[in-house]
GROMACS .gro file of C-alpha atoms in nm:
model
  434
    1MET     CA    1  -6.068  -0.084  -6.853
    2LEU     CA    2  -6.326  -0.369  -6.763
    3GLN     CA    3  -6.645  -0.299  -6.932
    4SER     CA    4  -7.005  -0.336  -6.756
    5GLY     CA    5  -7.260  -0.605  -6.845
    6ASP     CA    6  -7.448  -0.365  -7.046
    7ASP     CA    7  -7.137  -0.231  -7.245
    8VAL     CA    8  -7.062  -0.599  -7.338
    9ALA     CA    9  -7.424  -0.667  -7.473
   10MET     CA   10  -7.387  -0.353  -7.679
   11GLY     CA   11  -7.077  -0.493  -7.846
   12ARG     CA   12  -6.801  -0.375  -7.628
   13GLY     CA   13  -6.532  -0.629  -7.497
   14SER     CA   14  -6.475  -0.750  -7.143
   15ARG     CA   15  -6.131  -0.688  -6.973
   16ALA     CA   16  -6.040  -1.040  -7.063
   17GLU     CA   17  -6.097  -0.978  -7.449
   18ILE     CA   18  -5.909  -0.673  -7.437
   19ILE     CA   19  -5.612  -0.858  -7.290
   20ALA     CA   20  -5.637  -1.145  -7.522
   21TRP     CA   21  -5.658  -0.905  -7.811
   22ALA     CA   22  -5.341  -0.701  -7.712
   23LEU     CA   23  -5.168  -1.024  -7.646
   24TYR     CA   24  -5.175  -1.089  -8.039
   25ASP     CA   25  -4.961  -0.791  -8.066
   26TRP     CA   26  -4.725  -0.957  -7.823
   27ALA     CA   27  -4.737  -1.252  -8.040
   28ASN     CA   28  -4.735  -1.120  -8.392
   29SER     CA   29  -4.436  -0.863  -8.299
   30ALA     CA   30  -4.186  -1.144  -8.268
   31PHE     CA   31  -4.247  -1.222  -8.631
   32SER     CA   32  -4.175  -0.870  -8.722
   33THR     CA   33  -3.847  -0.818  -8.518
   34ILE     CA   34  -3.712  -1.166  -8.617
   35LEU     CA   35  -3.819  -1.087  -8.978
   36ILE     CA   36  -3.597  -0.784  -9.004
   37THR     CA   37  -3.288  -0.920  -8.821
   38VAL     CA   38  -3.274  -1.304  -8.831
   39ILE     CA   39  -3.451  -1.395  -9.161
   40HIS     CA   40  -3.268  -1.102  -9.337
   41GLN     CA   41  -2.934  -1.223  -9.221
   42TYR     CA   42  -3.034  -1.591  -9.298
   43LEU     CA   43  -3.102  -1.494  -9.668
   44THR     CA   44  -2.820  -1.257  -9.718
   45ARG     CA   45  -2.528  -1.451  -9.522
   46VAL     CA   46  -2.646  -1.810  -9.537
   47VAL     CA   47  -2.906  -1.903  -9.839
   48PHE     CA   48  -2.761  -1.642 -10.087
   49ALA     CA   49  -2.396  -1.615  -9.929
   50GLY     CA   50  -2.162  -1.472 -10.149
   51SER     CA   51  -2.434  -1.302 -10.362
   52ASP     CA   52  -2.610  -0.984 -10.381
   53TRP     CA   53  -2.932  -1.186 -10.452
   54GLY     CA   54  -3.009  -1.220 -10.066
   55ALA     CA   55  -3.123  -0.839 -10.006
   56THR     CA   56  -3.306  -0.855 -10.316
   57ALA     CA   57  -3.476  -1.173 -10.228
   58TYR     CA   58  -3.563  -1.051  -9.908
   59ALA     CA   59  -3.698  -0.701 -10.038
   60TRP     CA   60  -3.903  -0.890 -10.341
   61GLY     CA   61  -4.028  -1.160 -10.102
   62ILE     CA   62  -4.191  -0.900  -9.874
   63SER     CA   63  -4.339  -0.734 -10.181
   64ALA     CA   64  -4.495  -1.046 -10.303
   65SER     CA   65  -4.646  -1.104  -9.971
   66MET     CA   66  -4.776  -0.766  -9.920
   67ILE     CA   67  -4.929  -0.711 -10.276
   68THR     CA   68  -5.093  -1.069 -10.245
   69ALA     CA   69  -5.230  -0.959  -9.896
   70ALA     CA   70  -5.353  -0.645 -10.031
   71VAL     CA   71  -5.557  -0.786 -10.311
   72LEU     CA   72  -5.681  -1.090 -10.079
   73SER     CA   73  -5.768  -0.862  -9.748
   74PRO     CA   74  -6.096  -0.692  -9.845
   75VAL     CA   75  -6.257  -1.017  -9.928
   76VAL     CA   76  -6.128  -1.219  -9.661
   77GLY     CA   77  -6.278  -0.945  -9.427
   78ALA     CA   78  -6.616  -0.958  -9.606
   79LEU     CA   79  -6.602  -1.326  -9.564
   80ALA     CA   80  -6.540  -1.296  -9.190
   81ASP     CA   81  -6.826  -1.044  -9.171
   82VAL     CA   82  -7.071  -1.248  -9.364
   83ASN     CA   83  -7.038  -1.538  -9.130
   84LYS     CA   84  -6.961  -1.349  -8.814
   85SER     CA   85  -6.643  -1.579  -8.824
   86LYS     CA   86  -6.323  -1.358  -8.760
   87ARG     CA   87  -6.200  -1.578  -8.493
   88ARG     CA   88  -6.187  -1.861  -8.725
   89TRP     CA   89  -6.029  -1.684  -8.982
   90LEU     CA   90  -5.767  -1.563  -8.722
   91ALA     CA   91  -5.706  -1.904  -8.638
   92GLY     CA   92  -5.690  -2.027  -8.993
   93LEU     CA   93  -5.425  -1.779  -9.078
   94VAL     CA   94  -5.231  -1.771  -8.774
   95LEU     CA   95  -5.157  -2.132  -8.710
   96PRO     CA   96  -5.066  -2.244  -9.100
   97GLY     CA   97  -4.833  -1.931  -9.066
   98ALA     CA   98  -4.671  -2.036  -8.767
   99THR     CA   99  -4.631  -2.371  -8.909
  100ALA     CA  100  -4.461  -2.251  -9.231
  101ALA     CA  101  -4.223  -2.062  -9.016
  102LEU     CA  102  -4.119  -2.393  -8.819
  103VAL     CA  103  -4.079  -2.563  -9.156
  104LEU     CA  104  -3.885  -2.291  -9.277
  105ALA     CA  105  -3.633  -2.332  -8.989
  106PHE     CA  106  -3.568  -2.679  -9.093
  107VAL     CA  107  -3.553  -2.671  -9.473
  108PRO     CA  108  -3.202  -2.701  -9.602
  109ALA     CA  109  -3.042  -2.371  -9.700
  110SER     CA  110  -2.931  -2.548 -10.015
  111GLN     CA  111  -3.304  -2.539 -10.121
  112ALA     CA  112  -3.279  -2.152 -10.170
  113TRP     CA  113  -3.628  -2.102 -10.357
  114LEU     CA  114  -3.809  -2.341 -10.127
  115VAL     CA  115  -3.655  -2.122  -9.837
  116VAL     CA  116  -3.800  -1.821 -10.033
  117LEU     CA  117  -4.143  -1.981 -10.080
  118LEU     CA  118  -4.195  -2.045  -9.705
  119PHE     CA  119  -4.079  -1.709  -9.635
  120VAL     CA  120  -4.341  -1.567  -9.874
  121GLY     CA  121  -4.621  -1.784  -9.740
  122THR     CA  122  -4.558  -1.732  -9.366
  123ALA     CA  123  -4.525  -1.346  -9.438
  124LEU     CA  124  -4.864  -1.367  -9.646
  125CYS     CA  125  -5.028  -1.530  -9.335
  126PHE     CA  126  -4.898  -1.283  -9.113
  127GLU     CA  127  -5.020  -0.986  -9.321
  128LEU     CA  128  -5.363  -1.117  -9.370
  129SER     CA  129  -5.411  -1.191  -9.006
  130LEU     CA  130  -5.356  -0.829  -8.911
  131GLY     CA  131  -5.671  -0.704  -9.099
  132ILE     CA  132  -5.873  -0.980  -8.909
  133TYR     CA  133  -5.722  -0.875  -8.576
  134ASN     CA  134  -5.761  -0.513  -8.629
  135ALA     CA  135  -6.127  -0.569  -8.711
  136PHE     CA  136  -6.197  -0.668  -8.344
  137LEU     CA  137  -6.080  -0.315  -8.206
  138PRO     CA  138  -6.435  -0.138  -8.271
  139GLU     CA  139  -6.613  -0.438  -8.089
  140ILE     CA  140  -6.387  -0.409  -7.792
  141ALA     CA  141  -6.358  -0.052  -7.744
  142ASP     CA  142  -6.552   0.243  -7.762
  143GLU     CA  143  -6.488   0.604  -7.886
  144ASN     CA  144  -6.329   0.701  -7.562
  145SER     CA  145  -6.102   0.402  -7.516
  146MET     CA  146  -5.998   0.352  -7.869
  147ASN     CA  147  -5.685   0.535  -7.848
  148ARG     CA  148  -5.576   0.389  -7.534
  149VAL     CA  149  -5.669   0.044  -7.629
  150SER     CA  150  -5.492   0.062  -7.972
  151ALA     CA  151  -5.164   0.215  -7.813
  152TRP     CA  152  -5.162  -0.063  -7.546
  153GLY     CA  153  -5.184  -0.324  -7.821
  154PHE     CA  154  -4.872  -0.194  -7.972
  155ALA     CA  155  -4.710  -0.127  -7.631
  156LEU     CA  156  -4.743  -0.481  -7.556
  157GLY     CA  157  -4.628  -0.573  -7.886
  158TYR     CA  158  -4.296  -0.406  -7.855
  159ILE     CA  159  -4.208  -0.589  -7.534
  160GLY     CA  160  -4.315  -0.928  -7.680
  161GLY     CA  161  -4.118  -0.842  -7.991
  162ALA     CA  162  -3.807  -0.751  -7.785
  163VAL     CA  163  -3.824  -1.046  -7.567
  164ALA     CA  164  -3.839  -1.259  -7.860
  165LEU     CA  165  -3.542  -1.082  -8.026
  166ILE     CA  166  -3.353  -1.128  -7.698
  167LEU     CA  167  -3.407  -1.514  -7.715
  168ALA     CA  168  -3.271  -1.518  -8.072
  169LEU     CA  169  -2.967  -1.293  -7.962
  170VAL     CA  170  -2.904  -1.555  -7.671
  171LEU     CA  171  -2.903  -1.818  -7.940
  172THR     CA  172  -2.630  -1.656  -8.154
  173MET     CA  173  -2.404  -1.533  -7.852
  174TYR     CA  174  -2.421  -1.863  -7.662
  175GLY     CA  175  -2.502  -2.090  -7.996
  176PRO     CA  176  -2.185  -2.296  -7.957
  177LYS     CA  177  -2.234  -2.392  -7.601
  178ILE     CA  178  -2.575  -2.561  -7.651
  179GLY     CA  179  -2.498  -2.729  -7.984
  180LEU     CA  180  -2.538  -2.449  -8.233
  181ALA     CA  181  -2.187  -2.421  -8.371
  182THR     CA  182  -2.247  -2.255  -8.703
  183LEU     CA  183  -2.421  -1.932  -8.791
  184GLU     CA  184  -2.664  -2.126  -8.988
  185GLY     CA  185  -2.788  -2.324  -8.698
  186GLN     CA  186  -2.803  -2.034  -8.480
  187LEU     CA  187  -3.016  -1.835  -8.747
  188ARG     CA  188  -3.247  -2.136  -8.800
  189ALA     CA  189  -3.299  -2.184  -8.424
  190GLY     CA  190  -3.407  -1.790  -8.415
  191ILE     CA  191  -3.647  -1.859  -8.706
  192ALA     CA  192  -3.800  -2.149  -8.499
  193VAL     CA  193  -3.846  -1.928  -8.212
  194MET     CA  194  -4.062  -1.690  -8.431
  195GLY     CA  195  -4.289  -1.975  -8.535
  196VAL     CA  196  -4.348  -2.099  -8.178
  197TRP     CA  197  -4.376  -1.759  -8.032
  198TRP     CA  198  -4.635  -1.634  -8.301
  199GLY     CA  199  -4.825  -1.955  -8.280
  200VAL     CA  200  -4.841  -2.014  -7.878
  201PHE     CA  201  -4.896  -1.654  -7.780
  202SER     CA  202  -5.171  -1.612  -8.036
  203LEU     CA  203  -5.387  -1.894  -7.867
  204PRO     CA  204  -5.539  -1.648  -7.613
  205ALA     CA  205  -5.691  -1.407  -7.893
  206ILE     CA  206  -5.823  -1.736  -8.086
  207PHE     CA  207  -5.993  -1.888  -7.781
  208VAL     CA  208  -6.101  -1.576  -7.582
  209LEU     CA  209  -6.209  -1.332  -7.855
  210ARG     CA  210  -6.560  -1.384  -7.983
  211ASP     CA  211  -6.777  -1.266  -8.271
  212ARG     CA  212  -7.056  -1.046  -8.258
  213GLY     CA  213  -7.370  -1.127  -8.469
  214VAL     CA  214  -7.549  -1.421  -8.580
  215ALA     CA  215  -7.543  -1.757  -8.434
  216THR     CA  216  -7.338  -2.060  -8.562
  217ALA     CA  217  -7.657  -2.223  -8.695
  218ASP     CA  218  -7.686  -1.940  -8.944
  219ARG     CA  219  -7.367  -1.967  -9.094
  220GLN     CA  220  -7.353  -2.008  -9.480
  221PRO     CA  221  -7.134  -2.245  -9.669
  222LEU     CA  222  -6.830  -2.112  -9.810
  223VAL     CA  223  -6.925  -2.069 -10.160
  224PRO     CA  224  -7.242  -1.863 -10.108
  225ALA     CA  225  -7.042  -1.685  -9.817
  226ALA     CA  226  -6.795  -1.614 -10.086
  227ARG     CA  227  -7.052  -1.475 -10.331
  228ARG     CA  228  -7.218  -1.246 -10.074
  229ALA     CA  229  -6.870  -1.127  -9.961
  230PHE     CA  230  -6.763  -1.047 -10.304
  231ALA     CA  231  -7.109  -0.849 -10.344
  232GLU     CA  232  -7.051  -0.675 -10.038
  233VAL     CA  233  -6.698  -0.556 -10.134
  234GLY     CA  234  -6.857  -0.447 -10.483
  235ARG     CA  235  -7.125  -0.252 -10.314
  236THR     CA  236  -6.885  -0.076 -10.080
  237LEU     CA  237  -6.681   0.017 -10.389
  238SER     CA  238  -6.957   0.144 -10.593
  239ASN     CA  239  -7.109   0.347 -10.298
  240ILE     CA  240  -6.774   0.478 -10.182
  241ARG     CA  241  -6.922   0.835 -10.199
  242ARG     CA  242  -7.129   0.736  -9.890
  243TYR     CA  243  -6.801   0.662  -9.710
  244ARG     CA  244  -6.600   0.976  -9.842
  245MET     CA  245  -6.414   1.033  -9.514
  246VAL     CA  246  -6.335   0.641  -9.491
  247ALA     CA  247  -6.194   0.674  -9.882
  248ILE     CA  248  -5.990   0.992  -9.801
  249PHE     CA  249  -5.830   0.847  -9.503
  250LEU     CA  250  -5.732   0.512  -9.666
  251LEU     CA  251  -5.588   0.676  -9.959
  252GLY     CA  252  -5.377   0.899  -9.728
  253PHE     CA  253  -5.292   0.591  -9.524
  254LEU     CA  254  -5.201   0.389  -9.846
  255LEU     CA  255  -4.936   0.648  -9.914
  256TYR     CA  256  -4.777   0.737  -9.563
  257ASN     CA  257  -4.790   0.395  -9.447
  258GLU     CA  258  -4.583   0.280  -9.748
  259GLY     CA  259  -4.323   0.494  -9.619
  260VAL     CA  260  -4.331   0.370  -9.274
  261GLN     CA  261  -4.337  -0.008  -9.374
  262THR     CA  262  -4.068   0.045  -9.608
  263VAL     CA  263  -3.832   0.206  -9.367
  264ILE     CA  264  -3.908  -0.071  -9.094
  265SER     CA  265  -3.856  -0.367  -9.346
  266GLN     CA  266  -3.519  -0.207  -9.510
  267ALA     CA  267  -3.368  -0.058  -9.215
  268SER     CA  268  -3.152  -0.360  -9.169
  269THR     CA  269  -3.040  -0.322  -9.527
  270PHE     CA  270  -2.944   0.031  -9.491
  271ALA     CA  271  -2.776  -0.033  -9.153
  272THR     CA  272  -2.568  -0.314  -9.289
  273GLU     CA  273  -2.510  -0.195  -9.641
  274THR     CA  274  -2.434   0.192  -9.578
  275PRO     CA  275  -2.040   0.232  -9.597
  276GLU     CA  276  -2.006   0.442  -9.285
  277LEU     CA  277  -2.232   0.224  -9.083
  278LYS     CA  278  -2.150  -0.172  -9.157
  279PHE     CA  279  -2.361  -0.294  -8.875
  280GLU     CA  280  -2.261  -0.636  -8.749
  281THR     CA  281  -2.544  -0.872  -8.658
  282LYS     CA  282  -2.514  -0.821  -8.292
  283GLU     CA  283  -2.510  -0.450  -8.330
  284LEU     CA  284  -2.812  -0.462  -8.548
  285VAL     CA  285  -2.999  -0.683  -8.283
  286ALA     CA  286  -2.899  -0.458  -8.003
  287LEU     CA  287  -3.029  -0.158  -8.202
  288ILE     CA  288  -3.378  -0.323  -8.285
  289LEU     CA  289  -3.401  -0.391  -7.910
  290MET     CA  290  -3.333  -0.043  -7.802
  291ILE     CA  291  -3.604   0.068  -8.064
  292GLN     CA  292  -3.861  -0.212  -7.924
  293PHE     CA  293  -3.812  -0.075  -7.577
  294LEU     CA  294  -3.829   0.283  -7.632
  295ALA     CA  295  -4.127   0.225  -7.874
  296LEU     CA  296  -4.349   0.139  -7.556
  297PRO     CA  297  -4.347   0.464  -7.404
  298GLY     CA  298  -4.351   0.609  -7.748
  299ALA     CA  299  -4.686   0.425  -7.843
  300LEU     CA  300  -4.837   0.524  -7.491
  301ALA     CA  301  -4.729   0.889  -7.545
  302VAL     CA  302  -4.914   0.896  -7.877
  303GLY     CA  303  -5.214   0.756  -7.736
  304TRP     CA  304  -5.243   1.018  -7.467
  305ALA     CA  305  -5.141   1.278  -7.715
  306SER     CA  306  -5.433   1.167  -7.936
  307ASP     CA  307  -5.673   1.209  -7.621
  308ARG     CA  308  -5.521   1.547  -7.545
  309PHE     CA  309  -5.487   1.713  -7.872
  310GLY     CA  310  -5.698   1.515  -8.115
  311GLN     CA  311  -5.626   1.211  -8.349
  312LYS     CA  312  -5.555   1.414  -8.649
  313GLN     CA  313  -5.327   1.658  -8.507
  314THR     CA  314  -5.146   1.389  -8.354
  315LEU     CA  315  -5.113   1.191  -8.680
  316PHE     CA  316  -4.979   1.494  -8.851
  317GLY     CA  317  -4.704   1.546  -8.578
  318CYS     CA  318  -4.594   1.202  -8.625
  319LEU     CA  319  -4.556   1.239  -9.006
  320ALA     CA  320  -4.358   1.552  -8.964
  321VAL     CA  321  -4.095   1.356  -8.752
  322TRP     CA  322  -4.078   1.085  -9.016
  323VAL     CA  323  -3.991   1.349  -9.279
  324MET     CA  324  -3.699   1.496  -9.057
  325LEU     CA  325  -3.599   1.152  -8.987
  326LEU     CA  326  -3.552   1.061  -9.363
  327VAL     CA  327  -3.369   1.386  -9.433
  328ALA     CA  328  -3.127   1.312  -9.149
  329ALA     CA  329  -3.076   0.963  -9.264
  330PHE     CA  330  -2.959   1.052  -9.610
  331PHE     CA  331  -2.680   1.265  -9.431
  332VAL     CA  332  -2.596   1.001  -9.152
  333ALA     CA  333  -2.213   0.962  -9.139
  334ALA     CA  334  -2.165   0.763  -8.805
  335LYS     CA  335  -2.301   0.466  -8.608
  336TRP     CA  336  -2.367   0.707  -8.310
  337GLN     CA  337  -2.581   0.927  -8.543
  338PHE     CA  338  -2.764   0.615  -8.642
  339TRP     CA  339  -2.858   0.512  -8.304
  340ILE     CA  340  -2.988   0.840  -8.239
  341LEU     CA  341  -3.213   0.835  -8.552
  342GLY     CA  342  -3.315   0.477  -8.409
  343ALA     CA  343  -3.440   0.609  -8.087
  344VAL     CA  344  -3.636   0.881  -8.259
  345VAL     CA  345  -3.788   0.609  -8.484
  346ALA     CA  346  -3.908   0.440  -8.185
  347MET     CA  347  -4.101   0.716  -8.047
  348VAL     CA  348  -4.323   0.752  -8.369
  349MET     CA  349  -4.319   0.412  -8.509
  350GLY     CA  350  -4.570   0.236  -8.314
  351GLY     CA  351  -4.763   0.582  -8.253
  352THR     CA  352  -4.820   0.654  -8.630
  353GLN     CA  353  -4.966   0.300  -8.663
  354SER     CA  354  -5.161   0.307  -8.324
  355VAL     CA  355  -5.327   0.654  -8.417
  356SER     CA  356  -5.405   0.540  -8.760
  357ARG     CA  357  -5.586   0.217  -8.645
  358ALA     CA  358  -5.774   0.429  -8.371
  359ILE     CA  359  -5.902   0.683  -8.657
  360MET     CA  360  -6.013   0.378  -8.873
  361GLY     CA  361  -6.199   0.230  -8.570
  362VAL     CA  362  -6.393   0.552  -8.502
  363ILE     CA  363  -6.497   0.592  -8.887
  364THR     CA  364  -6.584   0.223  -8.938
  365PRO     CA  365  -6.952   0.124  -8.936
  366PRO     CA  366  -6.948  -0.177  -8.647
  367GLU     CA  367  -7.142  -0.414  -8.846
  368ARG     CA  368  -6.881  -0.419  -9.115
  369SER     CA  369  -6.584  -0.394  -8.929
  370ALA     CA  370  -6.401  -0.688  -9.088
  371GLU     CA  371  -6.468  -0.584  -9.435
  372PHE     CA  372  -6.361  -0.200  -9.361
  373PHE     CA  373  -6.058  -0.325  -9.192
  374GLY     CA  374  -5.984  -0.552  -9.475
  375PHE     CA  375  -5.985  -0.231  -9.682
  376PHE     CA  376  -5.748  -0.072  -9.392
  377ASN     CA  377  -5.532  -0.371  -9.453
  378PHE     CA  378  -5.565  -0.351  -9.821
  379SER     CA  379  -5.462   0.019  -9.795
  380GLY     CA  380  -5.178  -0.047  -9.599
  381LYS     CA  381  -5.041  -0.330  -9.841
  382ALA     CA  382  -5.165  -0.198 -10.181
  383THR     CA  383  -4.877  -0.011 -10.279
  384SER     CA  384  -4.633  -0.189 -10.025
  385PHE     CA  385  -4.457  -0.389 -10.299
  386MET     CA  386  -4.351  -0.059 -10.454
  387GLY     CA  387  -4.137   0.053 -10.139
  388PRO     CA  388  -3.919  -0.244 -10.114
  389PHE     CA  389  -3.915  -0.336 -10.485
  390LEU     CA  390  -3.807   0.044 -10.544
  391PHE     CA  391  -3.554   0.011 -10.261
  392GLY     CA  392  -3.405  -0.327 -10.372
  393LEU     CA  393  -3.399  -0.218 -10.719
  394ILE     CA  394  -3.219   0.112 -10.644
  395PHE     CA  395  -2.980  -0.071 -10.408
  396LYS     CA  396  -2.910  -0.305 -10.668
  397LEU     CA  397  -2.834  -0.056 -10.946
  398SER     CA  398  -2.652   0.210 -10.738
  399GLY     CA  399  -2.504   0.011 -10.456
  400ASN     CA  400  -2.605   0.314 -10.231
  401PRO     CA  401  -2.894   0.277  -9.976
  402ARG     CA  402  -2.906   0.645  -9.934
  403PHE     CA  403  -3.082   0.726 -10.263
  404ALA     CA  404  -3.351   0.464 -10.200
  405ILE     CA  405  -3.425   0.594  -9.839
  406ILE     CA  406  -3.458   0.958  -9.947
  407SER     CA  407  -3.710   0.868 -10.228
  408LEU     CA  408  -3.959   0.753  -9.950
  409LEU     CA  409  -4.021   1.102  -9.883
  410VAL     CA  410  -4.263   1.127 -10.176
  411PHE     CA  411  -4.488   0.896  -9.979
  412PHE     CA  412  -4.503   1.057  -9.664
  413LEU     CA  413  -4.569   1.426  -9.807
  414ALA     CA  414  -4.818   1.309 -10.043
  415GLY     CA  415  -5.012   1.094  -9.761
  416TRP     CA  416  -4.989   1.405  -9.546
  417VAL     CA  417  -5.171   1.627  -9.793
  418ILE     CA  418  -5.463   1.387  -9.866
  419ALA     CA  419  -5.509   1.298  -9.493
  420SER     CA  420  -5.535   1.661  -9.440
  421ARG     CA  421  -5.889   1.638  -9.596
  422LEU     CA  422  -6.017   1.423  -9.333
  423ASN     CA  423  -6.315   1.524  -9.120
  424LEU     CA  424  -6.343   1.301  -8.830
  425ASP     CA  425  -6.677   1.444  -8.726
  426GLU     CA  426  -6.823   1.371  -9.049
  427GLY     CA  427  -6.668   1.023  -9.068
  428ARG     CA  428  -6.816   0.953  -8.705
  429ARG     CA  429  -7.170   1.043  -8.809
  430ARG     CA  430  -7.153   0.827  -9.126
  431ALA     CA  431  -7.036   0.533  -8.924
  432LYS     CA  432  -7.302   0.558  -8.659
  433SER     CA  433  -7.575   0.592  -8.905
  434GLU     CA  434  -7.506   0.258  -9.066
   0.00000   0.00000   0.00000
């Protein structure tokens, strides 16, 4: 995978950059796994104990961070492109976000709305950082290696997320022996692990990745750079016909990714609140760990399939599996059945996102990677408030998460129909002509 000197000069990354880039998946996956387990439990069983507001605060908190990230991502991406400052933006989002997670671990649970505010703030930094991180992909991988590099990032992320979750599980199992006698103390320690893990393992990406383009001396002050960034975003939107394939793909991605993200973020609520399931904390953690470890070969398999059968066909295969999973989840009646569904989810979870990221990399003009991946992040978040909000609302009104889970079918089916109009060859030609 190591690139030659000529390749590096042309904008392709060195082995060190590829490894550092993939390590950010290792770092941020700890946030994802601990979010859906430890923070979910902390809100529902400690901060809002004895009330049904915990699940609602969790779902609506995710909604708030996602919709805010959706609005800001294209502009943040354009700002990073204007000054070729993606690495600075990555540091400026990750480090405050990790710090907010640490503060969250020490704020008294009685300060419920301060806890929620910190939860939303750290989640917002996390969501915005992903657009900047993904924008490095077209700079460190060429068309031939895009699928594999993207897949390896997700694969490494699943291992990192699993290891971090194991640490949180150890704190729960052996907490009393190390001075964490209460559930609150154990969950707080898990949140602290999330903040430290995310911050420390992001450092290789922050220090090793480099921006291509203008020198530091040519950087513009923030206000002029912001004006230019807004102008670039406006120009892209007004000339969207020039990027027809990007627009088609982003619209399709907006819809089917809404389904994927809502399933991931609300799986813990479904597992713990469905009467026939009633997963305990340790069972839920064990389930997530299984998914994390199985997702590694799943992501690599999807990367291989993309090379073998094509990105578009592989994406559609993943979407077909998601549709079948949701139908099966509506009828699940025993824990062992849910474990099987979890194993199937693992095989397509990272793969769907990996092949989507690779498709976006192929149809993105290299000189505008952060802006376009800002739109990619926008597309991934623009309606993401709807899924968790709707899930939380339906659950609160009906008390049955089955109705919420089956409603997500509309996102997968609508996204599939729109993405079927994507012409990758045309998208590649337009990206190369910029």
